[in-house]
Short mmCIF file of C-alpha atoms in Angstrom, two decimals:
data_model
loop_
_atom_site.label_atom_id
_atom_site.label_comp_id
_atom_site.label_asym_id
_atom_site.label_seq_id
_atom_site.Cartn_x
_atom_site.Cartn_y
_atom_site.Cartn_z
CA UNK A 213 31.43 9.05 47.78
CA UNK A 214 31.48 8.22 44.00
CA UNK A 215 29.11 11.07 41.91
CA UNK A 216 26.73 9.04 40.01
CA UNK A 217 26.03 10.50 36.52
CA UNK A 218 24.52 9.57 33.47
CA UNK A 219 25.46 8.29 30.60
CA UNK A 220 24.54 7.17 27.34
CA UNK A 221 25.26 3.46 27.05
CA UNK A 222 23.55 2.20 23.71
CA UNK A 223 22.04 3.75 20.43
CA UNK A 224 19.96 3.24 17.96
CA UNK A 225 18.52 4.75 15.06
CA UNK A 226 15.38 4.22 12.41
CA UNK A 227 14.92 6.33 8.73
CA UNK A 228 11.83 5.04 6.34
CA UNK A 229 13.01 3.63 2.97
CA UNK A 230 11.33 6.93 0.75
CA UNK A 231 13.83 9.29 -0.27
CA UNK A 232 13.09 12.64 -1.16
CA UNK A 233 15.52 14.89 -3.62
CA UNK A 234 16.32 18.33 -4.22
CA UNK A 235 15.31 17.66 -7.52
CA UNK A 236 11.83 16.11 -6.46
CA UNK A 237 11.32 19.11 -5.00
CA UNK A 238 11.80 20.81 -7.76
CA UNK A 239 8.33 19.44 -9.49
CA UNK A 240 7.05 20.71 -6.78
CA UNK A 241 7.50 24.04 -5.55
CA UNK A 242 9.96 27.25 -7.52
CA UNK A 243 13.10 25.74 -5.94
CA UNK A 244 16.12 24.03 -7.44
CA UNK A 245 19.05 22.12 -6.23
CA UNK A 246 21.45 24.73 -6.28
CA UNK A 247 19.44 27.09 -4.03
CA UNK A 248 18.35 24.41 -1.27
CA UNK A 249 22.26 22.92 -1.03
CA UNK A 250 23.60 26.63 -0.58
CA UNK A 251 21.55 27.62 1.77
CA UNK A 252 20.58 24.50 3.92
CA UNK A 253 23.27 22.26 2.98
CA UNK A 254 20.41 19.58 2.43
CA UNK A 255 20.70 17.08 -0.30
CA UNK A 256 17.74 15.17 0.56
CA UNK A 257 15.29 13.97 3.10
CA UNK A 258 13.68 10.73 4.47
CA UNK A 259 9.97 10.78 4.48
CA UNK A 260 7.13 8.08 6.00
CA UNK A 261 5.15 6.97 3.12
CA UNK A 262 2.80 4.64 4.75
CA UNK A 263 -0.59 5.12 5.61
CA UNK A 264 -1.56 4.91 9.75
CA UNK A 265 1.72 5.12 10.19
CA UNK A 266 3.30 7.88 12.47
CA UNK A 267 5.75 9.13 14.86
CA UNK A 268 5.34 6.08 17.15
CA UNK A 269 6.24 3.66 14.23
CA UNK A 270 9.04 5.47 14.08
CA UNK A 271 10.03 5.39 17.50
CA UNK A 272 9.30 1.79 17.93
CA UNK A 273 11.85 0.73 15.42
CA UNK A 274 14.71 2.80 16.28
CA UNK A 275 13.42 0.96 19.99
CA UNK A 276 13.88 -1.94 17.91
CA UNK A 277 17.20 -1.39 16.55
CA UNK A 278 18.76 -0.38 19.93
CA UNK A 279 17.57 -3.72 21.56
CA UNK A 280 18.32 -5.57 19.19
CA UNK A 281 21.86 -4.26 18.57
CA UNK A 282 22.54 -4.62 22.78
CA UNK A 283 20.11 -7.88 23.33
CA UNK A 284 18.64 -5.81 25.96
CA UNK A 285 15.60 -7.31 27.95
CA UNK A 286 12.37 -4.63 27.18
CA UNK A 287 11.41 -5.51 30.60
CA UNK A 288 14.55 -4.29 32.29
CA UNK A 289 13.80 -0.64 31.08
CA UNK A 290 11.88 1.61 33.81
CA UNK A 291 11.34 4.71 32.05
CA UNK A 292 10.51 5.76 28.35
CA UNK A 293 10.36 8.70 27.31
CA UNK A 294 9.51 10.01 23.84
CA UNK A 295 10.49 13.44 22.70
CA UNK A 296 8.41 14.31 19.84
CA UNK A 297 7.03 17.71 18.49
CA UNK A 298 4.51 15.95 16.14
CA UNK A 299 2.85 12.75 18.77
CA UNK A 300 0.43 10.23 16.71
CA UNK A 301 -2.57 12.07 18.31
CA UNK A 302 -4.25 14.67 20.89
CA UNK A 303 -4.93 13.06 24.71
CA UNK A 304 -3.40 9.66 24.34
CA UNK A 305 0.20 9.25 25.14
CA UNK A 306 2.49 8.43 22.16
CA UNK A 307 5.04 7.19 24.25
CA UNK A 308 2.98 5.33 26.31
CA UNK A 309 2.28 3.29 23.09
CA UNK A 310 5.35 3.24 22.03
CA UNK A 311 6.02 1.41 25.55
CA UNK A 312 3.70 -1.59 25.25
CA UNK A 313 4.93 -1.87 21.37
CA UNK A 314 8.47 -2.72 22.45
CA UNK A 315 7.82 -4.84 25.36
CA UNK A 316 8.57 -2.44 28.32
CA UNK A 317 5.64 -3.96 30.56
CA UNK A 318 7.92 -2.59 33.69
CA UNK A 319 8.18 0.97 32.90
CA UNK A 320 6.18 4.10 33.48
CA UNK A 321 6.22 6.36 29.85
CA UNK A 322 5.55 9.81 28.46
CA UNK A 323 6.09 12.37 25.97
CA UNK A 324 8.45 15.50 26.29
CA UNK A 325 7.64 18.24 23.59
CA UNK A 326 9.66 21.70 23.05
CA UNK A 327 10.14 21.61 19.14
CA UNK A 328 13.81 20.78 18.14
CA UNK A 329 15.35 20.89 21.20
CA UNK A 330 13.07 18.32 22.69
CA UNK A 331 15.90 15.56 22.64
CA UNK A 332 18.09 17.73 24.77
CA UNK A 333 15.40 18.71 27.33
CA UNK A 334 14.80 14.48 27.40
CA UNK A 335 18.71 13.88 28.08
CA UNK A 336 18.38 16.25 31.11
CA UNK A 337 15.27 15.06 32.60
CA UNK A 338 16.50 11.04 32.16
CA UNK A 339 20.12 12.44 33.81
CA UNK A 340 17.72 13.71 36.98
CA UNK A 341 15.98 10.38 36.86
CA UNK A 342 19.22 8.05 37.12
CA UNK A 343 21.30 10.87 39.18
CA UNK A 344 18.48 10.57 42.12
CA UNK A 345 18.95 6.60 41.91
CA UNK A 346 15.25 5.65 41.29
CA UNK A 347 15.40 4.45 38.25
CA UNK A 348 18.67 2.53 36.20
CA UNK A 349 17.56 2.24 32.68
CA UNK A 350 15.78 4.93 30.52
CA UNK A 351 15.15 4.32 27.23
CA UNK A 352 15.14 7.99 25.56
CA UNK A 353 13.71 8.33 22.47
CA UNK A 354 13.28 11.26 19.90
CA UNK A 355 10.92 10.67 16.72
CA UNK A 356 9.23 13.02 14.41
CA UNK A 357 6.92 12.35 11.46
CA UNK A 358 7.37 16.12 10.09
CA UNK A 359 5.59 15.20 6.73
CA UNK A 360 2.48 15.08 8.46
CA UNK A 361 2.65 18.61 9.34
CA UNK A 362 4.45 20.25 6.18
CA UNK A 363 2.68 21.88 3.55
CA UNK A 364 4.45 20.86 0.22
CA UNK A 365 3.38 24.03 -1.30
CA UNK A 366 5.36 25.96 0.74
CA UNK A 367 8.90 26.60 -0.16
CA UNK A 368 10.17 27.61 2.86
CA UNK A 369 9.29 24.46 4.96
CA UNK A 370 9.03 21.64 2.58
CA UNK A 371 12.71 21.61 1.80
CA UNK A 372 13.56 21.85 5.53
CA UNK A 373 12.73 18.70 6.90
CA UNK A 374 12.41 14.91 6.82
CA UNK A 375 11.14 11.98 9.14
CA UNK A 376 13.09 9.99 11.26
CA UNK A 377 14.23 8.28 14.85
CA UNK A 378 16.56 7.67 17.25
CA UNK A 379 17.14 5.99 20.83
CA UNK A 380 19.68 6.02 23.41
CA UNK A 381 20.20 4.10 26.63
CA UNK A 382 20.57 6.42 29.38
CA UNK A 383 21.96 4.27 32.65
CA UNK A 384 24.37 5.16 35.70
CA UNK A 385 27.83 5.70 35.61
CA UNK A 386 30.38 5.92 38.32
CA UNK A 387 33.71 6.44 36.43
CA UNK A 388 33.70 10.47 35.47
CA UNK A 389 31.74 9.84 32.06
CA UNK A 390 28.24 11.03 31.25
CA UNK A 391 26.54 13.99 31.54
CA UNK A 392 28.60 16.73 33.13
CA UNK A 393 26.79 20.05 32.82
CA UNK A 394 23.76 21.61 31.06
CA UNK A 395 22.70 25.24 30.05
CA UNK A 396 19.44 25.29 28.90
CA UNK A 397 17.13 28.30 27.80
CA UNK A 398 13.73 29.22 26.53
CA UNK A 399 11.72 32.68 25.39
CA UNK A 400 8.08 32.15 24.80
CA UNK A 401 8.14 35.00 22.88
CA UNK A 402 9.41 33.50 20.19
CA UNK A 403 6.76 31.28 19.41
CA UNK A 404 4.94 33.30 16.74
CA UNK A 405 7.64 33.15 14.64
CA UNK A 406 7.62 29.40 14.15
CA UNK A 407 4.62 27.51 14.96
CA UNK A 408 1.57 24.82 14.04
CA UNK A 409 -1.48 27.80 14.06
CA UNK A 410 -4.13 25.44 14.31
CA UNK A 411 -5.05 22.42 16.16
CA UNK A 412 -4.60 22.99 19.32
CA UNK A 413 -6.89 24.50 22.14
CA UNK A 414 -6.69 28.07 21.07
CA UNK A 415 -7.09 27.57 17.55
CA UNK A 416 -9.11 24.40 17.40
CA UNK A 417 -10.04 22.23 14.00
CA UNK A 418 -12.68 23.58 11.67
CA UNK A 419 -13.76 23.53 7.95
CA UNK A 420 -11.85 27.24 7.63
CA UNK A 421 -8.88 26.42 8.84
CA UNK A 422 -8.09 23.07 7.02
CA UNK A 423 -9.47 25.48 3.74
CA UNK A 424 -7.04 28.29 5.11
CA UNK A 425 -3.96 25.43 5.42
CA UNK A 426 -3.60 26.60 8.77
CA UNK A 427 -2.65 23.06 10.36
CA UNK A 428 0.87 22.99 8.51
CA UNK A 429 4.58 24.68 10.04
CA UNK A 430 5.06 28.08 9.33
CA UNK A 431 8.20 29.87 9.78
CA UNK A 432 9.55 33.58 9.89
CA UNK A 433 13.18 31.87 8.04
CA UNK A 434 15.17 34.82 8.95
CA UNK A 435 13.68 35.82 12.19
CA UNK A 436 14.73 31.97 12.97
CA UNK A 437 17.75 31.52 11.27
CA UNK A 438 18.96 34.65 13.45
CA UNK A 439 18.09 33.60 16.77
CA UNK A 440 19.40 30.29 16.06
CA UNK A 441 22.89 31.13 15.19
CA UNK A 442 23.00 33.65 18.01
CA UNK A 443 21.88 31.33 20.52
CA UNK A 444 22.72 27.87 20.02
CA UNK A 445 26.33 29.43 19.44
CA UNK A 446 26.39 31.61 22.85
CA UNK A 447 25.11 28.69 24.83
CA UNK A 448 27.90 26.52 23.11
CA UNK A 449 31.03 28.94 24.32
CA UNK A 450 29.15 29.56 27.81
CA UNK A 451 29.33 26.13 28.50
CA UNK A 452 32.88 25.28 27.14
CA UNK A 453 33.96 28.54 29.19
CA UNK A 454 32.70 28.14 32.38
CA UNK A 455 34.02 24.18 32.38
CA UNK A 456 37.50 25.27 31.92
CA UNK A 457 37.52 23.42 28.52
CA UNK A 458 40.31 24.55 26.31
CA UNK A 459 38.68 24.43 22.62
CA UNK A 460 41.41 21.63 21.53
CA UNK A 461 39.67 19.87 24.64
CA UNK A 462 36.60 19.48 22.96
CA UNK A 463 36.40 15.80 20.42
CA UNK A 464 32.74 16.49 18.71
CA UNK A 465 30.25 18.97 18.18
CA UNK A 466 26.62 17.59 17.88
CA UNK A 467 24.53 20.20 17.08
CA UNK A 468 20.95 20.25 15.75
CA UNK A 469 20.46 19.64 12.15
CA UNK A 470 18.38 22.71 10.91
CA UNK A 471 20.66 24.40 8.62
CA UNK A 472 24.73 23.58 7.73
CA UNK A 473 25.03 27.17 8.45
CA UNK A 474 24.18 27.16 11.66
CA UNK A 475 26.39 24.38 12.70
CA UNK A 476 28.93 26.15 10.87
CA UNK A 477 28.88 29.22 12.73
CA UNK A 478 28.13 27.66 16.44
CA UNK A 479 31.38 25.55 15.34
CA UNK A 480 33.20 28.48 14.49
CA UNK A 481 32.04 30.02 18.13
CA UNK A 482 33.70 27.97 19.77
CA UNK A 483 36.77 27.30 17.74
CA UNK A 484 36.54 23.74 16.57
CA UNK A 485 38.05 22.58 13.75
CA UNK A 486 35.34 21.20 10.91
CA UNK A 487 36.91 17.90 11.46
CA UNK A 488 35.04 17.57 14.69
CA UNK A 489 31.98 18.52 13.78
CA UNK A 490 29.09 15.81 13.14
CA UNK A 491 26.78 16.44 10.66
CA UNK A 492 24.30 14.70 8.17
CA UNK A 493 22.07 16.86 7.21
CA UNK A 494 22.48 16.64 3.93
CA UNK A 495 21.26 12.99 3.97
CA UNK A 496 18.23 13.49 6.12
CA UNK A 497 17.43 17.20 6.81
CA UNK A 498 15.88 18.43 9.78
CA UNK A 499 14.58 15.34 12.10
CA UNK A 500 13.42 18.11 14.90
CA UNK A 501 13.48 16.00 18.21
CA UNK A 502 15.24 13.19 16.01
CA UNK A 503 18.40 15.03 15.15
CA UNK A 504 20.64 14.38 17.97
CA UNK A 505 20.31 10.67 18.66
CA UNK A 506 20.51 10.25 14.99
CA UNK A 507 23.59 11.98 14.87
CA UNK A 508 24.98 9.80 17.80
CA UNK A 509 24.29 6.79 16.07
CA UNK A 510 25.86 7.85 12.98
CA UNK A 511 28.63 8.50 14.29
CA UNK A 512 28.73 5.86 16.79
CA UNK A 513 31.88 3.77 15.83
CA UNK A 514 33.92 7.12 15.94
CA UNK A 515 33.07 7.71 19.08
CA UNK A 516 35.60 6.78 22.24
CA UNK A 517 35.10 6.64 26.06
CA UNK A 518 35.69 9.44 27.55
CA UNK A 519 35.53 11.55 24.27
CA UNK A 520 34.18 15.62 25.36
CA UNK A 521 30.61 15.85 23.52
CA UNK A 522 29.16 19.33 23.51
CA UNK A 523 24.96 19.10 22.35
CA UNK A 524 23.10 21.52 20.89
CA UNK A 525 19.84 22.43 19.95
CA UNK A 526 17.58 25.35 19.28
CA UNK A 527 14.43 25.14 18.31
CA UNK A 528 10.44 26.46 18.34
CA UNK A 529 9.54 28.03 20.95
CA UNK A 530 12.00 29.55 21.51
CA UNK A 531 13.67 26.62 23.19
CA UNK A 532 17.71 26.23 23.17
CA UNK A 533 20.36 24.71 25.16
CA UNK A 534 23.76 23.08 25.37
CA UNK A 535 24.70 20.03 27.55
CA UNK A 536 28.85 18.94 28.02
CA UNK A 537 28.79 15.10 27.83
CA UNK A 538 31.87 12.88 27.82
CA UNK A 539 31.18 9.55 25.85
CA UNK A 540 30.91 6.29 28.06
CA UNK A 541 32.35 3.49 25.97
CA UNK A 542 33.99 2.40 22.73
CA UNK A 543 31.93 1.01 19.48
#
């Protein structure tokens, strides 16, 4: 009997139109170029500018571009779901919205949330969907509007991360490609270390904490930085190791954009030569739940069936992972 798997059959991608610099940044907080490009590797970010506009305007447009790219009918899809750390609001379903925007009368929606690794969790859960053979097409979705939660007084965030979307197709495949394994990890213990304080149900809204600025990301930078180069980069070999992959095997790396040195090192991990390593960071800094379909759609037209795609994320939470994907058709 043929395995069924899943695979990625379309992309697409949204960024808003408002660039912001290193140099920006400089009127802004005691940064400079220099310093943000050394140690981030970012050159610049995308930000949403427009007022009642969030994450699901986003999302609906790199919806958008993916249907309009494939002339896919909205009503075919069956499933969305929206992987977000930063959903338009509290109760009501982002990606339920985000649904009915597009035109997906037909399919059932919601959001997935674990911080920057988000996307990664979403391409598991949509391979269980179409591996089971309920569902056909999921439309897969990660979107973040991180300006609404940054505080641009704060050095060590601000010059971190950007806005942006992208979407992939997730549908059956029967000919090897698609997703082959996963390895994916989380340690709540981690969570004070990177985090939202207020807002939520232990911490809820008041006139103190908006004065205390305690509804913007804060970060422990090196606590973070650490655990992310150590995990994201042990996942990464585990995964190539126990698939029998030799390291000249593998075509691309896709790892989360947080930091070029992070990349660098989970890169190094497993061997791979810079070449095949996708990055673009320094164009749109760190998307959170954004950063892997983006990268995917960037690099799209280099992409070739049956190409060996490790993912990787790591992210708040602590949530991490790596999933072994081989590409499912040529650009």
């Amino acid at each position: 009997m043929t395995k069924v798997r899943a695979g990625i059959t379309a992309v697409g991608k949204y960024l808003p139109d408002y660039i912001l610099t290193n140099k920006e940044l400089e009127t802004m907080v005691d940064t400079n170029d220099e310093w943000i490009t050394t140690r981030t590797g970012i050159k610049e970010r995308r930000i949403l500018k427009d007022e009642g506009k969030g994450t699901s305007y986003l999302a609906i447009k790199s919806a958008e571009d993916l249907i309009s790219k494939t002339n896919l009918d909205p009503k075919e899809i069956e499933m969305v779901i929206l992987c977000t750390a930063t959903p338009d609001m509290q109760a009501a379903s982002t990606g339920a919205f985000v649904a009915s925007e597009i035109g997906a009368v037909n399919a059932f929606s919601f959001d997935l949330e674990s911080a920057c690794s988000s996307f990664l969790y979403g391409l598991s859960v949509a391979a269980g969907y179409i591996e089971s053979g309920r569902y056909k097409k999921i439309l897969l979705i990660g979107a973040d509007k991180n300006s609404s939660m940054i505080d641009y007084k704060d050095r060590a965030t601000c010059i971190i991360f950007g806005d942006g979307a992208g979407a992939v197709l997730v549908e059956p495949t029967t000919d090897g490609n698609g997703l082959q394994d996963e390895l994916l990890r989380t340690d709540g213990t981690g969570r004070e270390f990177l985090k939202v304080p207020a807002g939520g149900s232990v911490m809820p809204a008041t006139e103190e904490t908006v004065k205390n600025r305690l509804h913007f990301a804060r970060q422990d930078g090196q606590t973070v930085f650490k655990n992310a180069v150590f995990n994201m980069a042990d996942v990464s070999e585990k995964i190539v190791e126990r698939n029998n992959l030799k390291y000249e095997d593998i075509d691309w790396l896709a790892a989360h954009q947080a930091n070029k040195r992070i990349v660098e090192a989970t890169a190094r991990r497993i061997k791979l030569d810079p070449s095949k390593v996708m990055l673009n960071i320094q164009y749109y800094g760190n998307t959170t739940s954004a950063t892997l379909p983006l990268l995917l759609a960037d690099y799209e037209t280099q992409l070739k069936k049956g190409d060996n795609v490790i993912l990787a994320a790591f992210g708040g939470g602590f949530s991490w992972g790596s999933i072994y994907f081989k590409w499912c058709y040529n650009s």
